Amino acid sequence: MKTGLKDYTNEFVQRMPKYALKRLGGKRWTTVDSSLVPLSDFRLREHLRGKSAVGCIGRWYPGHAVFDIDNKDIEFVYEVQDKLGLNDQNSLLCSSESPDSYHLIFRPVYRKKPPTLRLLNEVMNPFAKAQGIEAYPTAEKTCRLPFGPSQMILNEGGEWIDKWQKKLYWYNKLDEYDLSAVPCCTHDLEFEYPQSKGKVSAYREGKEYFEHGLQGPSSREQGQYHVIYYLWRKNVPLSTTIETVWHWIKTKHNGYSKDITSNPREVKKHIERQAKIIYSRYDLPDDTHNLYVGFVTKADLPAILHHMDGSLPKSRTLFNIVKYCYPRRLRRRITVHSDLLQEWSSKGTYTKRLRELHSMGLVKRGDGYVVGKKSKDLVLKWKYKSPTKAVLIDERSPDTLDETIKACMTQEETRTLLKQAGVDGRNIGHWMRVIYEGDVIKLGNI
C-alpha cells in the first residue's frame, strides 16, 4: 500500500502558526512564523531526506503522541514501555540523532475516541514528569517530526526499514493505545467530545477573513468568529488560536474596527470567549474527522450500490463500514463496537446486515469480545483506492452516503448508477429526491 506526503502531513504536521527549523549540521533550532514563511511541502521533504529538521506544535486533536527520552540507556526505555503497556503492536520505538535518545511514538485514543491536546497533556505529563522524560505534542513547544533518516525504527525487525514511506506504512499498521492505561491517569477526566457540527460555508468565509482581514465596518465580531472557526477546522490548538486571532485583528482590521484602538483589552477578552465557545461546541476538526470517522472515494460508490442490489438502507450500512475501515485499512485488526454498527443501521437490523455481508464474503467478525474492554474485530474484504481520491467537501469527508453521492456525482451520473445497480425504474425518481432534495425515505418502497 503506497503512502505519500499527504498521508504524512495528515498524521503529524501542524503548519500553523509556527514551526521550528534546524539546518543540516546545525545545533540550534530557529522558530519560524508560518504567516511570514509558510511551512512548505519542499521543507517537509527536506526533513524526510535528512537535509534539515522540522519541528511542529501539536494539533487540537493530535493524531499521534510521543514520549521523548533523552540520555537514558535502552533498558530504561524498555521499563517505560512495560509500565505503559506499549509494545511492537501499538507503538514505534525510534532512535534520535543524539546518543541514548529515543522517541516512543503511538496513536492515542481516550475511551475509544480522539483526545484533545489538553486532555492528552493532562494524562501524559504526570507520568512523563515522574519518569524524568518529556511528553509531546504540546500547544507551545515544537517537537521534531518523525521518520527522518536518523530516526531508525528499533522495533524487532525494524532495522531494515529505511525509507520514510516504509516507516509511515508501519506506523499506520499500529493498534490504537488508550490513554486510560497510562499510570497516573486519574480515569475521571472530562472527555471533551462536542456533538454539534459546524457549517461548511463558515470555513470558506474564515479563510477569506484570515487572508484578507476585515472588509467593512461593524464586521469585527463576525470576522473573529469565522477566523476562529477556520483555525479550529485546521486543528490549531485553542491557546494558539486565541493568540493568532489577537495578532490577526491587530494587523488586519483594515481600519474597520474602532474597538481595537479604543478598547483592545475588551477585544482580547471577546476573542477568548468566542474561541472557548467554538472549541467546546463543534465536532472534530477536518483531518481528525477524516482519520477517525473515515472517508470513501468516488470509485467505491458503484461497488457499494452493486453489492447491495441498489437498496438504500443496505448501501448505507456498507458505506459506513467501508468509510470507517479506509483510514484503518493497514492495521492487523479493526475493532468496531456494536454501538457503531447500530448507528450505521439500527439496533434491530445490524446483526441481519452483518450476516448478509458475511454470506457475500465481504465482512467477517472475530469472536475476541470482552465486555467493557474489547470490541469484536471486523475484517472487510475490499479493493481500497488511493486516499488522495477521497471525496471531501472543503477538506472534510461528508457524513452520509447521500451527501457523498451528491458531492461527487451529477444527477445524471447518479440516475445511471442507480439503474446499473438494479434499482427498479419506478423507484429511481424517489431515490433522486431522497439524495438531492432530502426527501424522507419510505423503506417499504425501496
Short mmCIF file of C-alpha atoms in Angstrom, two decimals:
data_model
loop_
_atom_site.label_atom_id
_atom_site.label_comp_id
_atom_site.label_asym_id
_atom_site.label_seq_id
_atom_site.Cartn_x
_atom_site.Cartn_y
_atom_site.Cartn_z
CA MET A 1 0.00 0.00 0.00
CA LYS A 2 1.56 3.28 -1.13
CA THR A 3 1.91 6.17 1.28
CA GLY A 4 2.66 9.75 0.34
CA LEU A 5 3.44 13.15 1.76
CA LYS A 6 -0.25 13.98 2.22
CA ASP A 7 -0.67 10.91 4.43
CA TYR A 8 2.36 12.03 6.44
CA THR A 9 1.13 15.60 6.91
CA ASN A 10 -2.35 14.39 7.90
CA GLU A 11 -0.80 12.34 10.68
CA PHE A 12 1.95 14.58 12.05
CA VAL A 13 2.20 18.11 10.66
CA GLN A 14 0.71 21.31 12.12
CA ARG A 15 1.69 24.09 9.72
CA MET A 16 0.15 26.98 11.69
CA PRO A 17 1.02 29.35 13.27
CA LYS A 18 4.72 28.48 13.67
CA TYR A 19 7.28 25.73 13.21
CA ALA A 20 10.90 25.11 14.12
CA LEU A 21 13.76 24.59 11.69
CA LYS A 22 17.29 23.29 12.10
CA ARG A 23 19.71 23.34 9.19
CA LEU A 24 21.85 20.36 8.22
CA GLY A 25 24.75 20.12 10.66
CA GLY A 26 23.31 22.85 12.87
CA LYS A 27 22.81 22.61 16.62
CA ARG A 28 20.17 25.27 17.23
CA TRP A 29 16.51 25.33 16.32
CA THR A 30 15.01 28.50 14.82
CA THR A 31 11.33 29.30 15.32
CA VAL A 32 9.63 30.46 12.11
CA ASP A 33 6.35 32.40 11.89
CA SER A 34 4.38 30.45 9.26
CA SER A 35 2.34 33.54 8.32
CA LEU A 36 5.60 35.06 7.08
CA VAL A 37 7.34 31.91 5.78
CA PRO A 38 4.81 29.07 5.29
CA LEU A 39 5.88 25.52 6.05
CA SER A 40 6.08 24.13 2.52
CA ASP A 41 5.98 20.56 1.23
CA PHE A 42 9.53 21.14 -0.02
CA ARG A 43 10.68 21.83 3.54
CA LEU A 44 8.96 18.67 4.78
CA ARG A 45 10.64 16.59 2.08
CA GLU A 46 14.00 18.08 3.09
CA HIS A 47 13.29 16.94 6.65
CA LEU A 48 12.43 13.42 5.50
CA ARG A 49 15.61 13.29 3.39
CA GLY A 50 17.78 14.45 6.29
CA LYS A 51 18.74 17.74 4.61
CA SER A 52 17.25 19.71 7.53
CA ALA A 53 14.99 19.08 10.51
CA VAL A 54 11.47 20.39 11.13
CA GLY A 55 9.55 20.56 14.39
CA CYS A 56 5.85 21.35 14.88
CA ILE A 57 3.47 22.10 17.72
CA GLY A 58 0.52 19.83 18.36
CA ARG A 59 -2.91 19.89 16.81
CA TRP A 60 -6.04 20.44 18.87
CA TYR A 61 -6.85 16.76 18.21
CA PRO A 62 -3.38 15.20 17.83
CA GLY A 63 -3.15 12.09 15.69
CA HIS A 64 0.00 10.86 17.40
CA ALA A 65 1.76 11.12 20.75
CA VAL A 66 5.44 10.93 21.71
CA PHE A 67 7.43 10.22 24.84
CA ASP A 68 10.83 11.89 24.32
CA ILE A 69 13.51 10.01 26.27
CA ASP A 70 16.98 11.61 26.40
CA ASN A 71 20.27 10.43 27.95
CA LYS A 72 18.90 7.08 29.10
CA ASP A 73 20.06 3.56 28.36
CA ILE A 74 17.86 1.20 26.40
CA GLU A 75 16.92 -0.82 29.49
CA PHE A 76 15.28 2.29 30.96
CA VAL A 77 13.28 2.69 27.75
CA TYR A 78 12.06 -0.90 27.96
CA GLU A 79 10.97 -0.29 31.56
CA VAL A 80 8.95 2.74 30.43
CA GLN A 81 7.30 0.65 27.71
CA ASP A 82 6.38 -2.05 30.23
CA LYS A 83 4.85 0.48 32.63
CA LEU A 84 2.74 1.93 29.83
CA GLY A 85 1.76 -1.34 28.21
CA LEU A 86 3.32 -0.27 24.92
CA ASN A 87 4.69 -2.92 22.58
CA ASP A 88 5.52 -3.59 18.93
CA GLN A 89 1.82 -3.83 18.05
CA ASN A 90 0.80 -0.39 19.36
CA SER A 91 3.96 1.75 19.23
CA LEU A 92 7.17 2.50 17.37
CA LEU A 93 10.43 2.98 19.25
CA CYS A 94 12.66 5.28 17.20
CA SER A 95 16.22 6.43 17.66
CA SER A 96 17.27 10.07 17.63
CA GLU A 97 20.30 11.90 16.24
CA SER A 98 21.72 12.15 19.79
CA PRO A 99 23.21 9.08 21.53
CA ASP A 100 20.99 7.33 24.12
CA SER A 101 17.95 9.33 22.98
CA TYR A 102 14.66 7.88 21.78
CA HIS A 103 11.14 8.75 20.64
CA LEU A 104 8.36 6.38 21.65
CA ILE A 105 5.50 7.07 19.21
CA PHE A 106 1.92 5.79 19.40
CA ARG A 107 -1.65 6.54 18.27
CA PRO A 108 -3.64 7.87 21.26
CA VAL A 109 -7.33 7.46 21.99
CA TYR A 110 -9.20 8.11 25.22
CA ARG A 111 -12.15 5.84 25.92
CA LYS A 112 -12.04 4.85 22.24
CA LYS A 113 -12.32 8.42 20.93
CA PRO A 114 -9.74 11.02 19.81
CA PRO A 115 -8.42 13.07 22.75
CA THR A 116 -7.92 16.81 22.63
CA LEU A 117 -4.40 18.13 23.07
CA ARG A 118 -5.30 19.42 26.52
CA LEU A 119 -6.59 16.02 27.64
CA LEU A 120 -3.55 14.29 26.14
CA ASN A 121 -1.22 16.56 28.11
CA GLU A 122 -3.21 16.11 31.33
CA VAL A 123 -2.81 12.34 31.05
CA MET A 124 0.78 12.11 29.78
CA ASN A 125 2.56 14.91 31.65
CA PRO A 126 2.31 13.48 35.20
CA PHE A 127 3.74 10.15 34.05
CA ALA A 128 6.46 11.85 31.99
CA LYS A 129 7.46 14.07 34.91
CA ALA A 130 7.66 11.07 37.26
CA GLN A 131 9.98 9.29 34.80
CA GLY A 132 12.17 12.30 34.00
CA ILE A 133 11.16 12.32 30.33
CA GLU A 134 9.08 14.65 28.14
CA ALA A 135 5.68 14.23 26.51
CA TYR A 136 4.64 15.68 23.14
CA PRO A 137 2.95 17.23 21.28
CA THR A 138 2.12 20.47 23.09
CA ALA A 139 0.48 23.74 22.06
CA GLU A 140 3.59 25.82 22.74
CA LYS A 141 6.77 23.79 22.32
CA THR A 142 7.66 22.25 18.97
CA CYS A 143 8.75 18.64 18.62
CA ARG A 144 10.88 17.13 15.86
CA LEU A 145 8.73 15.46 13.23
CA PRO A 146 9.30 11.70 12.91
CA PHE A 147 10.86 9.45 10.29
CA GLY A 148 13.93 11.37 9.18
CA PRO A 149 16.98 9.25 8.22
CA SER A 150 18.46 9.49 11.76
CA GLN A 151 15.22 8.22 13.31
CA MET A 152 15.51 4.48 12.80
CA ILE A 153 12.82 2.09 13.97
CA LEU A 154 14.08 -0.09 16.83
CA ASN A 155 11.12 -2.49 16.97
CA GLU A 156 12.05 -6.08 16.28
CA GLY A 157 12.74 -6.36 12.54
CA GLY A 158 12.61 -2.59 12.11
CA GLU A 159 16.32 -2.18 11.44
CA TRP A 160 15.65 -2.90 7.76
CA ILE A 161 13.02 -0.18 7.44
CA ASP A 162 14.98 2.72 5.95
CA LYS A 163 12.73 4.92 3.80
CA TRP A 164 10.23 7.28 5.43
CA GLN A 165 7.37 5.86 3.35
CA LYS A 166 8.03 2.41 4.86
CA LYS A 167 8.20 3.87 8.37
CA LEU A 168 4.86 5.59 7.81
CA TYR A 169 3.41 2.33 6.47
CA TRP A 170 4.36 0.50 9.67
CA TYR A 171 3.09 3.36 11.80
CA ASN A 172 -0.28 3.12 10.04
CA LYS A 173 -0.48 -0.57 10.99
CA LEU A 174 -0.28 0.21 14.72
CA ASP A 175 -3.21 -0.52 17.02
CA GLU A 176 -4.55 2.45 18.96
CA TYR A 177 -3.41 2.95 22.56
CA ASP A 178 -5.98 4.04 25.14
CA LEU A 179 -4.59 6.75 27.40
CA SER A 180 -6.60 5.44 30.34
CA ALA A 181 -3.87 2.78 30.64
CA VAL A 182 -1.20 5.42 31.43
CA PRO A 183 -0.03 5.23 35.07
CA CYS A 184 -1.01 8.41 36.94
CA CYS A 185 -4.15 8.76 34.81
CA THR A 186 -6.99 9.64 37.16
CA HIS A 187 -9.62 7.96 34.94
CA ASP A 188 -12.10 10.72 35.73
CA LEU A 189 -11.03 13.34 33.22
CA GLU A 190 -13.85 15.05 31.40
CA PHE A 191 -13.88 13.83 27.83
CA GLU A 192 -14.12 16.80 25.50
CA TYR A 193 -16.07 15.44 22.56
CA PRO A 194 -18.58 18.02 21.34
CA GLN A 195 -21.62 16.84 19.43
CA SER A 196 -22.85 19.61 17.15
CA LYS A 197 -21.36 20.23 13.73
CA GLY A 198 -20.10 23.34 12.03
CA LYS A 199 -21.10 24.87 8.72
CA VAL A 200 -19.14 24.31 5.54
CA SER A 201 -19.70 27.91 4.36
CA ALA A 202 -18.15 29.31 7.55
CA TYR A 203 -14.89 27.57 6.62
CA ARG A 204 -14.60 29.44 3.33
CA GLU A 205 -15.55 32.74 4.92
CA GLY A 206 -12.98 32.19 7.66
CA LYS A 207 -10.25 31.55 5.12
CA GLU A 208 -11.13 34.78 3.31
CA TYR A 209 -11.12 36.80 6.53
CA PHE A 210 -7.84 35.22 7.64
CA GLU A 211 -6.08 36.03 4.39
CA HIS A 212 -7.54 39.50 3.69
CA GLY A 213 -8.77 40.88 7.03
CA LEU A 214 -11.95 42.86 7.70
CA GLN A 215 -13.70 44.15 4.60
CA GLY A 216 -16.24 46.56 6.05
CA PRO A 217 -17.46 48.42 9.15
CA SER A 218 -19.12 46.59 12.05
CA SER A 219 -17.56 43.30 10.93
CA ARG A 220 -15.09 42.60 13.76
CA GLU A 221 -17.27 40.18 15.72
CA GLN A 222 -18.27 38.25 12.62
CA GLY A 223 -14.71 38.25 11.27
CA GLN A 224 -13.26 36.98 14.56
CA TYR A 225 -15.84 34.20 14.71
CA HIS A 226 -15.06 32.99 11.20
CA VAL A 227 -11.28 33.14 11.64
CA ILE A 228 -11.51 31.20 14.93
CA TYR A 229 -13.75 28.66 13.23
CA TYR A 230 -11.33 28.37 10.29
CA LEU A 231 -8.36 27.78 12.64
CA TRP A 232 -10.36 25.22 14.62
CA ARG A 233 -11.12 23.36 11.39
CA LYS A 234 -7.35 23.42 10.70
CA ASN A 235 -6.82 21.71 14.10
CA VAL A 236 -4.89 24.61 15.66
CA PRO A 237 -4.78 24.35 19.49
CA LEU A 238 -7.11 26.63 21.47
CA SER A 239 -4.44 28.78 23.12
CA THR A 240 -2.62 29.22 19.82
CA THR A 241 -5.85 30.21 18.05
CA ILE A 242 -6.54 32.92 20.63
CA GLU A 243 -3.08 34.45 20.15
CA THR A 244 -3.27 34.10 16.37
CA VAL A 245 -6.66 35.84 16.12
CA TRP A 246 -5.48 38.56 18.51
CA HIS A 247 -2.49 39.21 16.23
CA TRP A 248 -4.77 38.98 13.16
CA ILE A 249 -7.26 41.61 14.33
CA LYS A 250 -4.46 43.99 15.32
CA THR A 251 -2.77 43.74 11.93
CA LYS A 252 -5.71 43.14 9.57
CA HIS A 253 -8.61 45.18 10.91
CA ASN A 254 -8.01 47.45 7.88
CA GLY A 255 -9.41 50.47 9.75
CA TYR A 256 -12.85 48.90 10.15
CA SER A 257 -12.71 48.37 13.93
CA LYS A 258 -12.77 51.24 16.40
CA ASP A 259 -12.64 48.88 19.39
CA ILE A 260 -9.15 47.60 18.58
CA THR A 261 -7.73 51.07 19.16
CA SER A 262 -10.13 52.38 21.83
CA ASN A 263 -10.52 49.24 23.96
CA PRO A 264 -8.07 46.49 22.93
CA ARG A 265 -8.34 44.68 26.28
CA GLU A 266 -12.05 44.02 25.71
CA VAL A 267 -11.33 42.80 22.19
CA LYS A 268 -8.84 40.25 23.56
CA LYS A 269 -11.39 39.05 26.14
CA HIS A 270 -14.03 38.81 23.41
CA ILE A 271 -11.72 36.64 21.30
CA GLU A 272 -11.11 34.35 24.28
CA ARG A 273 -14.85 33.95 24.90
CA GLN A 274 -15.59 33.25 21.23
CA ALA A 275 -12.78 30.72 20.95
CA LYS A 276 -13.80 28.79 24.06
CA ILE A 277 -17.38 28.58 22.80
CA ILE A 278 -16.37 27.36 19.34
CA TYR A 279 -13.86 24.81 20.64
CA SER A 280 -16.44 23.35 23.03
CA ARG A 281 -19.39 23.40 20.63
CA TYR A 282 -18.29 21.84 17.37
CA ASP A 283 -17.41 18.35 16.23
CA LEU A 284 -13.94 17.07 15.22
CA PRO A 285 -11.64 19.22 13.03
CA ASP A 286 -11.22 18.18 9.40
CA ASP A 287 -8.10 15.98 9.49
CA THR A 288 -9.15 14.26 12.73
CA HIS A 289 -12.67 13.77 11.35
CA ASN A 290 -11.29 12.17 8.18
CA LEU A 291 -8.87 9.90 10.06
CA TYR A 292 -11.30 8.88 12.81
CA VAL A 293 -14.73 8.87 11.15
CA GLY A 294 -13.28 7.85 7.77
CA PHE A 295 -13.82 8.55 4.08
CA VAL A 296 -14.56 6.87 0.75
CA THR A 297 -13.64 7.60 -2.85
CA LYS A 298 -16.00 8.16 -5.76
CA ALA A 299 -14.90 4.81 -7.22
CA ASP A 300 -16.21 3.00 -4.11
CA LEU A 301 -19.79 4.14 -4.60
CA PRO A 302 -20.71 1.91 -7.59
CA ALA A 303 -19.31 -1.15 -5.77
CA ILE A 304 -21.27 -0.35 -2.62
CA LEU A 305 -24.54 0.04 -4.53
CA HIS A 306 -23.98 -3.03 -6.71
CA HIS A 307 -23.18 -5.28 -3.73
CA MET A 308 -26.41 -4.14 -2.06
CA ASP A 309 -28.53 -4.51 -5.23
CA GLY A 310 -29.50 -0.84 -5.12
CA SER A 311 -31.05 -0.97 -1.64
CA LEU A 312 -30.56 2.41 0.06
CA PRO A 313 -30.72 1.15 3.69
CA LYS A 314 -28.32 -1.73 2.99
CA SER A 315 -25.99 0.52 0.97
CA ARG A 316 -25.85 2.99 3.85
CA THR A 317 -24.67 0.24 6.22
CA LEU A 318 -21.93 -0.97 3.87
CA PHE A 319 -20.96 2.64 3.10
CA ASN A 320 -20.32 3.34 6.78
CA ILE A 321 -18.28 0.17 7.22
CA VAL A 322 -16.12 0.95 4.19
CA LYS A 323 -15.75 4.57 5.32
CA TYR A 324 -14.65 3.55 8.83
CA CYS A 325 -12.16 0.97 7.54
CA TYR A 326 -10.40 3.21 4.99
CA PRO A 327 -8.10 5.07 7.42
CA ARG A 328 -7.57 1.80 9.37
CA ARG A 329 -7.03 -0.43 6.34
CA LEU A 330 -3.37 -1.23 7.17
CA ARG A 331 -3.97 -2.38 10.73
CA ARG A 332 -3.77 -6.01 11.73
CA ARG A 333 -7.26 -5.78 13.18
CA ILE A 334 -10.08 -3.23 13.22
CA THR A 335 -12.23 -3.21 16.33
CA VAL A 336 -15.79 -1.98 15.85
CA HIS A 337 -18.14 -1.54 18.82
CA SER A 338 -21.70 -2.72 18.41
CA ASP A 339 -22.90 0.83 19.18
CA LEU A 340 -21.35 1.97 15.90
CA LEU A 341 -22.90 -0.89 13.95
CA GLN A 342 -26.30 0.00 15.38
CA GLU A 343 -25.73 3.63 14.44
CA TRP A 344 -24.93 2.57 10.89
CA SER A 345 -28.17 0.58 10.54
CA SER A 346 -30.37 0.09 13.62
CA LYS A 347 -30.46 -1.94 16.81
CA GLY A 348 -32.93 -4.34 15.29
CA THR A 349 -31.25 -4.85 11.89
CA TYR A 350 -27.48 -4.58 12.34
CA THR A 351 -26.93 -8.30 13.04
CA LYS A 352 -29.03 -9.18 9.98
CA ARG A 353 -26.96 -6.76 7.86
CA LEU A 354 -23.72 -8.34 9.12
CA ARG A 355 -24.96 -11.84 8.30
CA GLU A 356 -25.84 -10.70 4.79
CA LEU A 357 -22.42 -9.11 4.29
CA HIS A 358 -20.76 -12.23 5.72
CA SER A 359 -22.65 -14.51 3.33
CA MET A 360 -21.42 -12.33 0.45
CA GLY A 361 -17.81 -12.73 1.59
CA LEU A 362 -17.41 -9.00 2.30
CA VAL A 363 -17.33 -8.88 6.10
CA LYS A 364 -16.04 -11.25 8.76
CA ARG A 365 -16.27 -10.61 12.51
CA GLY A 366 -13.91 -12.03 15.10
CA ASP A 367 -15.00 -13.53 18.41
CA GLY A 368 -12.48 -11.84 20.76
CA TYR A 369 -15.10 -9.87 22.66
CA VAL A 370 -14.54 -8.79 26.28
CA VAL A 371 -17.40 -6.92 27.98
CA GLY A 372 -16.41 -3.30 28.66
CA LYS A 373 -12.85 -3.79 27.43
CA LYS A 374 -12.60 -5.16 23.91
CA SER A 375 -14.95 -4.96 20.93
CA LYS A 376 -15.13 -7.61 18.25
CA ASP A 377 -12.71 -7.35 15.34
CA LEU A 378 -14.03 -6.75 11.85
CA VAL A 379 -12.34 -7.74 8.59
CA LEU A 380 -13.56 -6.09 5.38
CA LYS A 381 -12.65 -7.59 2.03
CA TRP A 382 -12.44 -4.53 -0.18
CA LYS A 383 -10.44 -3.16 -3.08
CA TYR A 384 -9.21 0.05 -1.46
CA LYS A 385 -8.39 3.03 -3.66
CA SER A 386 -5.84 5.78 -3.08
CA PRO A 387 -6.81 8.01 -0.12
CA THR A 388 -5.82 11.00 -2.29
CA LYS A 389 -9.07 10.34 -4.18
CA ALA A 390 -11.23 10.70 -1.05
CA VAL A 391 -14.50 12.59 -1.53
CA LEU A 392 -14.17 15.77 0.56
CA ILE A 393 -16.20 18.95 0.95
CA ASP A 394 -13.90 21.80 1.99
CA GLU A 395 -11.29 19.20 3.11
CA ARG A 396 -13.89 17.24 5.14
CA SER A 397 -15.49 13.89 4.34
CA PRO A 398 -19.31 14.01 4.10
CA ASP A 399 -21.19 12.25 6.89
CA THR A 400 -23.65 10.16 4.88
CA LEU A 401 -23.89 8.14 1.69
CA ASP A 402 -26.46 10.59 0.33
CA GLU A 403 -24.18 13.60 0.95
CA THR A 404 -21.22 11.77 -0.59
CA ILE A 405 -23.10 10.92 -3.79
CA LYS A 406 -24.42 14.47 -4.04
CA ALA A 407 -20.90 15.89 -3.52
CA CYS A 408 -19.18 13.98 -6.32
CA MET A 409 -21.83 12.95 -8.85
CA THR A 410 -24.12 14.82 -11.18
CA GLN A 411 -27.78 13.88 -11.13
CA GLU A 412 -27.38 12.18 -14.49
CA GLU A 413 -24.44 10.11 -13.20
CA THR A 414 -26.46 9.11 -10.15
CA ARG A 415 -29.50 8.17 -12.21
CA THR A 416 -27.31 5.94 -14.43
CA LEU A 417 -25.62 4.39 -11.40
CA LEU A 418 -28.94 3.54 -9.76
CA LYS A 419 -30.18 1.93 -12.94
CA GLN A 420 -26.99 -0.13 -13.28
CA ALA A 421 -27.24 -1.18 -9.62
CA GLY A 422 -30.64 -2.73 -10.33
CA VAL A 423 -32.96 -0.16 -8.78
CA ASP A 424 -36.47 -0.52 -10.17
CA GLY A 425 -37.18 2.31 -12.60
CA ARG A 426 -40.30 3.24 -10.63
CA ASN A 427 -38.13 3.90 -7.55
CA ILE A 428 -35.28 5.82 -9.18
CA GLY A 429 -37.21 9.09 -9.05
CA HIS A 430 -37.81 8.60 -5.33
CA TRP A 431 -34.09 7.83 -4.82
CA MET A 432 -33.19 11.05 -6.60
CA ARG A 433 -35.48 13.09 -4.37
CA VAL A 434 -34.03 11.40 -1.26
CA ILE A 435 -30.44 12.19 -2.29
CA TYR A 436 -30.77 15.61 -3.92
CA GLU A 437 -33.80 17.10 -2.20
CA GLY A 438 -33.62 15.45 1.23
CA ASP A 439 -36.93 13.59 0.98
CA VAL A 440 -37.67 11.17 3.83
CA ILE A 441 -37.07 7.63 2.67
CA LYS A 442 -40.01 5.24 2.57
CA LEU A 443 -38.45 1.90 3.38
CA GLY A 444 -41.36 -0.08 2.04
CA ASN A 445 -40.77 1.27 -1.47
CA ILE A 446 -37.02 0.54 -1.65
#
